[in-house]
Coordinates of C-alpha atoms in Angstrom, one line a residue:
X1 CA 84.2 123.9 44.5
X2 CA 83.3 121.0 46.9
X3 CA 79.7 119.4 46.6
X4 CA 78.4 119.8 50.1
X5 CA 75.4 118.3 52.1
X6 CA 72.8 119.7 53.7
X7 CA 72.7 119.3 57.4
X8 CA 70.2 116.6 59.0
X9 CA 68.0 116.7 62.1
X10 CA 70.6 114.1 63.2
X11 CA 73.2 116.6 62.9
X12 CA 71.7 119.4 64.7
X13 CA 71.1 117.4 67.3
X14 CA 74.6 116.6 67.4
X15 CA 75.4 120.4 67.3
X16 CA 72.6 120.9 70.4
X17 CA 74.5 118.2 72.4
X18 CA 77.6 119.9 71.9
X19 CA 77.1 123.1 72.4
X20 CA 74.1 123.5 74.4
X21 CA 70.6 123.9 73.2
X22 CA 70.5 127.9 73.4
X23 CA 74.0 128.2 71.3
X24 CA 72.2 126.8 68.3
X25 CA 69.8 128.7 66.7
X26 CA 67.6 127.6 63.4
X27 CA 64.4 130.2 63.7
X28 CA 64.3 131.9 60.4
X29 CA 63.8 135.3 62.1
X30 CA 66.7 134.8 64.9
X31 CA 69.3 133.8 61.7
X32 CA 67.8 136.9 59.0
X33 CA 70.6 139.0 60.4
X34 CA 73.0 136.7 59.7
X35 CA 72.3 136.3 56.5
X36 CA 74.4 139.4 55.9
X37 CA 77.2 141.7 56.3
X38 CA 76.4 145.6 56.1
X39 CA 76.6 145.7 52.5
X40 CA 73.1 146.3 51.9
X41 CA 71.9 145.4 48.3
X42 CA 69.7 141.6 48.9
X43 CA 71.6 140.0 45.9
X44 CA 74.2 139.5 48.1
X45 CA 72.1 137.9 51.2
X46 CA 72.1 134.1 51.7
X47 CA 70.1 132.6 55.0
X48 CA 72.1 129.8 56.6
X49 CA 70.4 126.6 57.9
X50 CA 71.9 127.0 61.4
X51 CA 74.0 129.6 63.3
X52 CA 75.6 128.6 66.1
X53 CA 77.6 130.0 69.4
X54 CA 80.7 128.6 70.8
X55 CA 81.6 129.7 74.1
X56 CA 85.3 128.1 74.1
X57 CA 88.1 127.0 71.4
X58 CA 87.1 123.5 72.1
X59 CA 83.5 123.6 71.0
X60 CA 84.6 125.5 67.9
X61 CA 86.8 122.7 67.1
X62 CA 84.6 120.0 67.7
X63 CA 82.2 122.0 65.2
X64 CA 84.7 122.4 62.6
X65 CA 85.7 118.7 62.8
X66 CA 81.8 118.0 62.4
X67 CA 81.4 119.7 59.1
X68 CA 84.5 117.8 57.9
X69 CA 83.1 114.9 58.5
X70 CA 79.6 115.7 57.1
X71 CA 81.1 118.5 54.4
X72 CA 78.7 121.2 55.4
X73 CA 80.5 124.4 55.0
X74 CA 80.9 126.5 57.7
X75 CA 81.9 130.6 58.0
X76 CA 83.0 132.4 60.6
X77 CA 81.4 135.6 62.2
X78 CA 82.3 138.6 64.0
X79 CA 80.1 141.1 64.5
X80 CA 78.9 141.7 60.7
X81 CA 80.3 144.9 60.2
X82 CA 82.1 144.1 57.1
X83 CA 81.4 145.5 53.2
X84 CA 83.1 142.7 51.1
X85 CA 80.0 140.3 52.1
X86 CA 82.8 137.8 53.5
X87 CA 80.6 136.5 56.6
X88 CA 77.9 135.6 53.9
X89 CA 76.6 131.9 54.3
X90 CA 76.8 132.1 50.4
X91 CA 76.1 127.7 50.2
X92 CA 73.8 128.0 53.6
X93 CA 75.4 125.2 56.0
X94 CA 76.8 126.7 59.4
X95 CA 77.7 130.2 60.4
X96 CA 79.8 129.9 63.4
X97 CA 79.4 133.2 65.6
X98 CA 82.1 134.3 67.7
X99 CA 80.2 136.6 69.7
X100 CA 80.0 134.4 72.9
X101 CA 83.6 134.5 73.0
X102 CA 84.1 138.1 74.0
X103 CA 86.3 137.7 77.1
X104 CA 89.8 140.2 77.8
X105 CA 91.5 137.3 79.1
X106 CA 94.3 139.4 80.6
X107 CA 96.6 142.7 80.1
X108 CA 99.8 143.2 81.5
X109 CA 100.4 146.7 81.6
X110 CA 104.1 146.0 82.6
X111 CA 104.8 144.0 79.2
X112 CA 102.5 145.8 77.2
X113 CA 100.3 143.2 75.8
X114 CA 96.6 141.7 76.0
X115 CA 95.1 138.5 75.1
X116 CA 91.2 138.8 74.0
X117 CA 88.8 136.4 72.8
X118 CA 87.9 137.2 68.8
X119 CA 84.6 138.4 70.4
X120 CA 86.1 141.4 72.3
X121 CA 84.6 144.3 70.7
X122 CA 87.8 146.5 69.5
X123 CA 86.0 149.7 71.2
X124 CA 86.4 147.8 74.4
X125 CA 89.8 146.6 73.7
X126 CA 90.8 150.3 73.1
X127 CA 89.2 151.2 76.2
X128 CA 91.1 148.6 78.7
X129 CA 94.4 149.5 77.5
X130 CA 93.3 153.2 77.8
X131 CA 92.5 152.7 81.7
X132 CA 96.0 151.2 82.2
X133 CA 97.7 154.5 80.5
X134 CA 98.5 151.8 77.3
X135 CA 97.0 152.7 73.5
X136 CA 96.0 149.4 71.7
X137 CA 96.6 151.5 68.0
X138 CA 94.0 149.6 65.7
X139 CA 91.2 152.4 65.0
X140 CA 89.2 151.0 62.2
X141 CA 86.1 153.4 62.0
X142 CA 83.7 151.1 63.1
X143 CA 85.4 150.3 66.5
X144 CA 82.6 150.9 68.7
X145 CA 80.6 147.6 67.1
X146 CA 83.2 145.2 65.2
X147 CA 85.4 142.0 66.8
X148 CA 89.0 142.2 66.7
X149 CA 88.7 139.2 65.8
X150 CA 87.3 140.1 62.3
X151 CA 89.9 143.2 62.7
X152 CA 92.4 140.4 62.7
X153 CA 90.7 137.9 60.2
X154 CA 90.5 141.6 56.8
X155 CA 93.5 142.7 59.1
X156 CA 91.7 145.8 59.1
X157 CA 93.3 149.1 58.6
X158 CA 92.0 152.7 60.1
X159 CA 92.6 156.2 61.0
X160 CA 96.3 155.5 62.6
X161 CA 97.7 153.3 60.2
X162 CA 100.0 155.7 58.6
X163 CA 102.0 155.8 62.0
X164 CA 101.4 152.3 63.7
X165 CA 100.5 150.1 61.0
X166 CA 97.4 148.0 60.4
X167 CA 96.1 145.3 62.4
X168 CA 98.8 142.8 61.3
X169 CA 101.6 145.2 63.0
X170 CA 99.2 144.9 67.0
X171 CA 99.1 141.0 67.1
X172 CA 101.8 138.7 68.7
X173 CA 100.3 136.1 68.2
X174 CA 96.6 134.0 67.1
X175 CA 95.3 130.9 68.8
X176 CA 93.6 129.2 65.7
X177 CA 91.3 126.5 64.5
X178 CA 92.3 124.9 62.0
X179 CA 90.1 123.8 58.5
X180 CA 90.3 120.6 59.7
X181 CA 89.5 121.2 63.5
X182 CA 93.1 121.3 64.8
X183 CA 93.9 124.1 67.7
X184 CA 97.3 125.3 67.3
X185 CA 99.2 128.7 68.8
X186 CA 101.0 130.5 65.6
X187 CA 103.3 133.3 66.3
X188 CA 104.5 134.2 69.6
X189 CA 105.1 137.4 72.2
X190 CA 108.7 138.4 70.7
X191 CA 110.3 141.0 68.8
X192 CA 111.8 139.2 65.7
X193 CA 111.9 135.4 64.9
X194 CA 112.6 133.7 61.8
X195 CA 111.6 130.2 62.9
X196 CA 110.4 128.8 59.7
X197 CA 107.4 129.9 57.7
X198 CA 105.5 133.2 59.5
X199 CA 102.1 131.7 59.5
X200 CA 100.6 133.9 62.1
X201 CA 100.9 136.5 59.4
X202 CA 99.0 134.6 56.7
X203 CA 96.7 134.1 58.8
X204 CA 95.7 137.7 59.4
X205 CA 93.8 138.6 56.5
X206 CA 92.8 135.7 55.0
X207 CA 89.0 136.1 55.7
X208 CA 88.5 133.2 57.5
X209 CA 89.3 130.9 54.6
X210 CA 92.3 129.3 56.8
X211 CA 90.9 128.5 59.9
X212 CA 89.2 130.5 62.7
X213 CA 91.2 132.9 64.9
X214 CA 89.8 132.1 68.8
X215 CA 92.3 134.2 71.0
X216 CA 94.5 137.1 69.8
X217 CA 97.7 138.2 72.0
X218 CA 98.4 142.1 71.0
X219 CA 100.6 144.1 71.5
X220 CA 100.3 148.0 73.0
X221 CA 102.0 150.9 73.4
X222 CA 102.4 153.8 76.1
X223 CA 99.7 156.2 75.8
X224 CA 100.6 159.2 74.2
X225 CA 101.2 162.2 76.8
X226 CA 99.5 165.0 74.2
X227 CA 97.6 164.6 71.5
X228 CA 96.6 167.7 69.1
X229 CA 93.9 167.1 65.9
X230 CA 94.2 169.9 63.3
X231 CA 91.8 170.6 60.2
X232 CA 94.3 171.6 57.0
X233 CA 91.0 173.5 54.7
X234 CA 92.5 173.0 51.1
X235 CA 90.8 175.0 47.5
X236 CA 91.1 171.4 45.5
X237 CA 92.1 167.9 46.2
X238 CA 95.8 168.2 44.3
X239 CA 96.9 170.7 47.0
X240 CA 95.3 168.5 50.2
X241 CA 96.7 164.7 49.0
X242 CA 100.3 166.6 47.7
X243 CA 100.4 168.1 51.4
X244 CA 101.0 164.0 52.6
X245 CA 104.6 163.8 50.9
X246 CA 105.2 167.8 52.2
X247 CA 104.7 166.8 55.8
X248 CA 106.4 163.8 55.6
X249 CA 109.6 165.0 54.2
X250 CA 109.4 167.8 57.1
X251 CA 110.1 165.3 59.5
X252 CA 106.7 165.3 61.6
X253 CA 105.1 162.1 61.2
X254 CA 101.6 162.1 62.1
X255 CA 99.6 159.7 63.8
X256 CA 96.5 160.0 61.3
X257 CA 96.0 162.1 57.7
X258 CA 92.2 162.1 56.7
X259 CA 91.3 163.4 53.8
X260 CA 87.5 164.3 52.7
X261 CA 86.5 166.2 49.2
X262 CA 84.2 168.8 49.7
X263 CA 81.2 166.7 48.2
X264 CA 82.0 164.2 50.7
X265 CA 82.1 167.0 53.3
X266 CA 78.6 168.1 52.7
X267 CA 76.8 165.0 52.0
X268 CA 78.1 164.4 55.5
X269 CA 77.1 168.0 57.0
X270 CA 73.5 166.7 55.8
X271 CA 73.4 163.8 57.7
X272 CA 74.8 165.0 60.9
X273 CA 72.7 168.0 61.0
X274 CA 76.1 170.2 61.4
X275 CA 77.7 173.2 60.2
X276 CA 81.1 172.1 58.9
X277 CA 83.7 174.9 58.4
X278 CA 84.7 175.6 54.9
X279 CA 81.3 173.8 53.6
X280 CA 81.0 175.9 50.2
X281 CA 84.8 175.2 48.8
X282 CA 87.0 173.3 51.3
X283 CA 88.5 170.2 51.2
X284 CA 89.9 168.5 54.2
X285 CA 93.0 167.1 55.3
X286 CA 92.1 166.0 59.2
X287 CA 96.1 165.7 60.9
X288 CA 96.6 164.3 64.4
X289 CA 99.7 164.4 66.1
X290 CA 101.5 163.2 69.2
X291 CA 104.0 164.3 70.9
X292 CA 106.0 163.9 74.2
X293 CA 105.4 167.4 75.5
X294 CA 102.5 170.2 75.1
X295 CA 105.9 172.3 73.4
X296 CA 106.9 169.6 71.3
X297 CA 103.0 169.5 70.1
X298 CA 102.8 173.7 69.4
X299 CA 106.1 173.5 67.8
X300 CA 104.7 170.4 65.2
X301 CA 101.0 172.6 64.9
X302 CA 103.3 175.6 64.1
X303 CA 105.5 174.3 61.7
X304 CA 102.5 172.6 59.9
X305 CA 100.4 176.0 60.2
X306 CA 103.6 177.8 58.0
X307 CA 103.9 174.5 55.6
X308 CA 99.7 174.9 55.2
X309 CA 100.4 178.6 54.1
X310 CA 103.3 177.9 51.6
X311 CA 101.0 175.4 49.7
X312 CA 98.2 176.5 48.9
X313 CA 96.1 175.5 52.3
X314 CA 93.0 178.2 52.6
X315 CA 93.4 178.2 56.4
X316 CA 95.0 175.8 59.6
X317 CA 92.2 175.4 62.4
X318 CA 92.5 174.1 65.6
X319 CA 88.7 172.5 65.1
X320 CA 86.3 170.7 67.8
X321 CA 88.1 167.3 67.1
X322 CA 84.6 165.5 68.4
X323 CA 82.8 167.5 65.7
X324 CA 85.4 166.9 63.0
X325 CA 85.5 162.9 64.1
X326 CA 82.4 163.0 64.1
X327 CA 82.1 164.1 60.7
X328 CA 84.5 161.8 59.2
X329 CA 83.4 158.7 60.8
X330 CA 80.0 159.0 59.9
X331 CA 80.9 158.7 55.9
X332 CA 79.5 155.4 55.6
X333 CA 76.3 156.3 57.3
X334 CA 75.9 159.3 55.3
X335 CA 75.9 157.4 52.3
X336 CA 73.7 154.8 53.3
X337 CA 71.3 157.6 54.0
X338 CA 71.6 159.1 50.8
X339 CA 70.1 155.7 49.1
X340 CA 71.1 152.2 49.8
X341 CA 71.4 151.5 46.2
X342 CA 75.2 152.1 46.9
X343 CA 78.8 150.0 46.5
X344 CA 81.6 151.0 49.1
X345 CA 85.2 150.1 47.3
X346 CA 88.8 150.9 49.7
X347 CA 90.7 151.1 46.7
X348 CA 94.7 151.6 47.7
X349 CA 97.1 153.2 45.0
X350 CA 100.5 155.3 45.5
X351 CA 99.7 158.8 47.1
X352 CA 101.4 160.5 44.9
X353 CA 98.7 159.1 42.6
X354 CA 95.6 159.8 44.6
X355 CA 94.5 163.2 43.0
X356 CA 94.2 161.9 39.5
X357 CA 93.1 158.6 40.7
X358 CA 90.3 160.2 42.4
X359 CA 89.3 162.8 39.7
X360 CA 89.7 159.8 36.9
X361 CA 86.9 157.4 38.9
X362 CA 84.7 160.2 40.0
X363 CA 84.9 161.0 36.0
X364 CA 83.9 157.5 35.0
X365 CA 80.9 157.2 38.1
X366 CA 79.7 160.4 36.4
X367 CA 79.8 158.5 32.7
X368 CA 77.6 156.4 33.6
X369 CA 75.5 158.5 35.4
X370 CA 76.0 157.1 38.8
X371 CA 77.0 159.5 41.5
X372 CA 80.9 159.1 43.6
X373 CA 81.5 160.4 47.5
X374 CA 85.2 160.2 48.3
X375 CA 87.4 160.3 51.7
X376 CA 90.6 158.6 52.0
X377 CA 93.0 157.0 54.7
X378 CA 95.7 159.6 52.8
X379 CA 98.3 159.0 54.4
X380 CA 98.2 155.5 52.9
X381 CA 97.0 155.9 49.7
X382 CA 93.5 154.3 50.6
X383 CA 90.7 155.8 49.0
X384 CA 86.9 154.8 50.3
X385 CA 85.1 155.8 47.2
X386 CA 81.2 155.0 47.4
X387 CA 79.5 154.5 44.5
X388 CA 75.9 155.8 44.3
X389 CA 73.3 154.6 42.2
X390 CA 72.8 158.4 40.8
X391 CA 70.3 158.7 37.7
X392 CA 70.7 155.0 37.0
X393 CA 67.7 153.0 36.9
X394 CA 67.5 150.2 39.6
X395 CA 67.0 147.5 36.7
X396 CA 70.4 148.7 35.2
X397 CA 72.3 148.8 38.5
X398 CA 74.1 145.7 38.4
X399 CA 75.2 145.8 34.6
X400 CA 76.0 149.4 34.8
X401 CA 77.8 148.8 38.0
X402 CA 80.1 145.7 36.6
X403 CA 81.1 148.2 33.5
X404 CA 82.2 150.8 36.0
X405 CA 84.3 148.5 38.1
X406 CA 86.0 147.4 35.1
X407 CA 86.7 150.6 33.9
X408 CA 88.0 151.9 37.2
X409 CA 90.3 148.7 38.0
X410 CA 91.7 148.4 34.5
X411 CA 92.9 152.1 35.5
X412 CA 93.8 151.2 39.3
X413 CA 95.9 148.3 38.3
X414 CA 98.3 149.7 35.6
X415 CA 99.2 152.9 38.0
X416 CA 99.9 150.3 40.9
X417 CA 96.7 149.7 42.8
X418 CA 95.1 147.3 44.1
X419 CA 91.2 146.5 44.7
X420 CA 90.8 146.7 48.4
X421 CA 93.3 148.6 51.2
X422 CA 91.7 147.5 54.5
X423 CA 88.1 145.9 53.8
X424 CA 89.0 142.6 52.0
X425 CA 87.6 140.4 48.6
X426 CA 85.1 138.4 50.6
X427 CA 82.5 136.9 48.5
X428 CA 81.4 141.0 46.7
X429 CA 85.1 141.4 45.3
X430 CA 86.0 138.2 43.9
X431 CA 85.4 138.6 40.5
X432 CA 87.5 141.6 40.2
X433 CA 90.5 139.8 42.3
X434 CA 90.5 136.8 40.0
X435 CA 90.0 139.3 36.6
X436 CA 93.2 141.6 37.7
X437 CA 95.5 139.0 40.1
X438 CA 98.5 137.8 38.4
X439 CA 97.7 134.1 37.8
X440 CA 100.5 132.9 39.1
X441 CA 100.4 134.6 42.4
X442 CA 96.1 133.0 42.5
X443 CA 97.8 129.3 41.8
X444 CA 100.0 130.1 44.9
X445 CA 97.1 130.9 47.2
X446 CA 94.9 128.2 46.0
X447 CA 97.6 125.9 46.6
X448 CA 97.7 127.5 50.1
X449 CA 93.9 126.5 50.2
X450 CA 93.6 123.6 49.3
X451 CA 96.5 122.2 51.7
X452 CA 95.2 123.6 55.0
X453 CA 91.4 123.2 53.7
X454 CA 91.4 120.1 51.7
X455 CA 87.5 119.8 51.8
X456 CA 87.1 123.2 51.1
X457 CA 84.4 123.5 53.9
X458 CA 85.8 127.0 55.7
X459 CA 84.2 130.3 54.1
X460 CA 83.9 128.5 50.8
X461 CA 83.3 131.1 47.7
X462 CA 85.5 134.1 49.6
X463 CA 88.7 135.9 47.9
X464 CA 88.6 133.1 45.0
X465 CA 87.4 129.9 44.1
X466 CA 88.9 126.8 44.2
X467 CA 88.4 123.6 42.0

């Protein structure tokens, strides 16, 4: 890892007559909530010396060639809503917020695309395409307050990935900043191209450690004419995750496939102050399907209703899809109101492997006497498993922790997982992604690194370290 400096009144003045005096912030109390991402435990909270705003692509260049220059490192910020701690200043210097830069630049309803700043919140990106009849298909659950420009830079995953993909499959193409404070346009608004290397691509999902996405071109799709949500009420978890492949193979292909355990269901019930139905023995299995016509959509909630009955499904409801949403996006919440003595993992494996994988790391929490909520993504195979402190004294939390990771990943990994599905390594993860990444495949990406970074200034300390 780089030595770096620390920055100098000389430099923030610098930064002050480059950006503006109000776009550069160094009040203790104005930069606190920066110092963190929403995972919640302090170990993992780092105050920069200086957080700044750049309203345009040129200012954020002009910053990044700075800290070159001076080797401060900087990291870049959306709107903090991540759980890998991967917008943590963890060696101080600069965080660079994009939150100024929040402009929908244009849509073109005709073509089906949008260009947006990084600072567009993804709720209002969602909303624009809505109002021109268009569906931008990104739904991570925490759309109504994070970027899509930190949708793009985790290339974050969501309810609707099982049909449209993740973030990677919305975006044409990224204007970027470069490590070194170079603005260049990677991909472009086409179909297919294979004209050289796919950067654009690498790109998404590197957690800011290869430069800093500005602009985002995305692509959209005609708004679906009917939509239907069902609730699928299972006795156990083997019959709601084995219902994925049953649906599949019927030929219906859902939009989303939600599942939530029936601990998960009424540590959320609490929280919400709801009755949810099925509270005492249900486990859920949220479906949502489109279709091009209201018969086309009874003929798909029909054929599911029969396939519910032939496997073991306790009941298909029609449910109050605000309630049910509701329900399942306020996991995360629930937990944190539970205790914040908590660590939220997106593990991914096969789905055929889901059941076990879920019954073997509840098992291994419950060793060591900490306490596990599940839901999933399931029609992905991405499990959000939360972690809860339990009966385990606050002293022992971080040891006890570290043994429980290890004994959960050194199961993950042999059955085909991998640590994190939509949420990223950031600085929380990194550890476990060096410990259980093949070592050639980690040579390859810090090779990557080092060429585009080669003084190691951008989000140093996320995904792995470099030497």
């Amino acid at each position: 890892m780089s030595s770096y400096n620390k920055l100098t009144p000389a430099i923030l003045e610098e930064l002050r007559a480059m950006l503006g005096e109000r776009n550069v912030v160094t009040d203790p109390d104005r930069m606190q909530p920066y110092s963190h991402d929403e995972v919640t435990e302090t170990r993992y909270h780092q105050m920069p010396e200086v957080v700044v705003f750049p309203e345009t692509t040129g200012q954020t260049a002009a910053v990044i060639k700075l800290a070159n220059r001076e080797l401060i490192p900087v990291v870049p910020r959306g709107a903090g809503t991540g759980l890998a701690c991967g917008a943590v200043p963890i060696y101080g210097g600069i965080i660079l917020s994009l939150e100024k830069m929040n402009k929908i630049l244009q849509i073109d309803p005709v073509n089906m695309f949008m260009i947006v700043q990084a600072g567009a919140r993804t709720e209002e990106v969602q909303q624009t395409a809505f109002r021109h009849n268009l569906l931008y298909a990104g739904d991570p659950c925490s759309g109504d307050s994070c970027f899509i420009g930190g949708n793009v830079a985790t290339n974050a995953g969501g309810n609707r990935a099982v049909k449209y993909g993740t973030t990677r499959h919305q975006v044409y193409q990224i204007e970027l900043v470069t490590p070194t404070g170079e603005i260049t346009q990677l991909g472009s608004r086409l179909n297919k191209s294979t004209t050289g290397y796919c950067l654009e691509q690498l790109v998404i999902g590197s957690e800011g450690t290869l430069g800093v996405i500005t602009t985002i071109t995305l692509k959209l799709v005609p708004l679906p004419k009917h939509v239907m949500d069902l609730l699928a009420v299972f006795p156990d978890e083997d019959s709601a995750i084995a219902f994925v492949n049953i649906i599949a193979q019927s030929g219906i292909a859902p939009t989303c496939l939600e599942f939530m355990d029936n601990v998960a269901i009424r540590c959320v019930e609490r929280f919400i102050n709801e009755k949810l139905p099925y509270d005492e023995n249900g486990n859920y299995l949220i479906i949502q399907v489109e279709a091009d016509s209201e018969e086309k959509l009874e003929d798909y909630a029909m054929r599911i209703d029969e396939l519910c009955s032939a496997n073991g499904g306790l009941e298909l409801l029609v449910p109050n899809s605000a309630q049910i949403w509701k329900a399942r996006k306020s996991f995360a919440e629930a937990v944190r109101h539970e205790t914040l003595v908590h660590s939220n993992e997106d593990i991914v494996v096969p789905i055929d492997k889901m059941p076990e994988a879920m019954r073997h790391m509840a098992g291994i929490c419950e060793k060591h006497g900490a306490a596990a909520r599940t839901v999933s993504h399931a029609g992905d195979g991405n499990i959000h498993l939360s972690i809860l402190q339990g009966n385990v004294p606050l002293e022992q939390w971080p040891a006890t922790l570290s043994k429980i990771h290890h004994e959960i990943f050194s199961y993950v990994y042999p059955i085909g997982g991998k640590l994190s599905g939509e949420h990223g390594i950031g600085y929380k993860k990194k550890t476990l992604f060096h410990e259980y990444t093949d070592p050639v495949e980690l040579k390859l990406m810090q090779a990557i690194k080092k060429a585009w970074d080669p003084n190691l200034i951008l989000n140093p300390g996320k995904v792995f370290d470099c030497q």
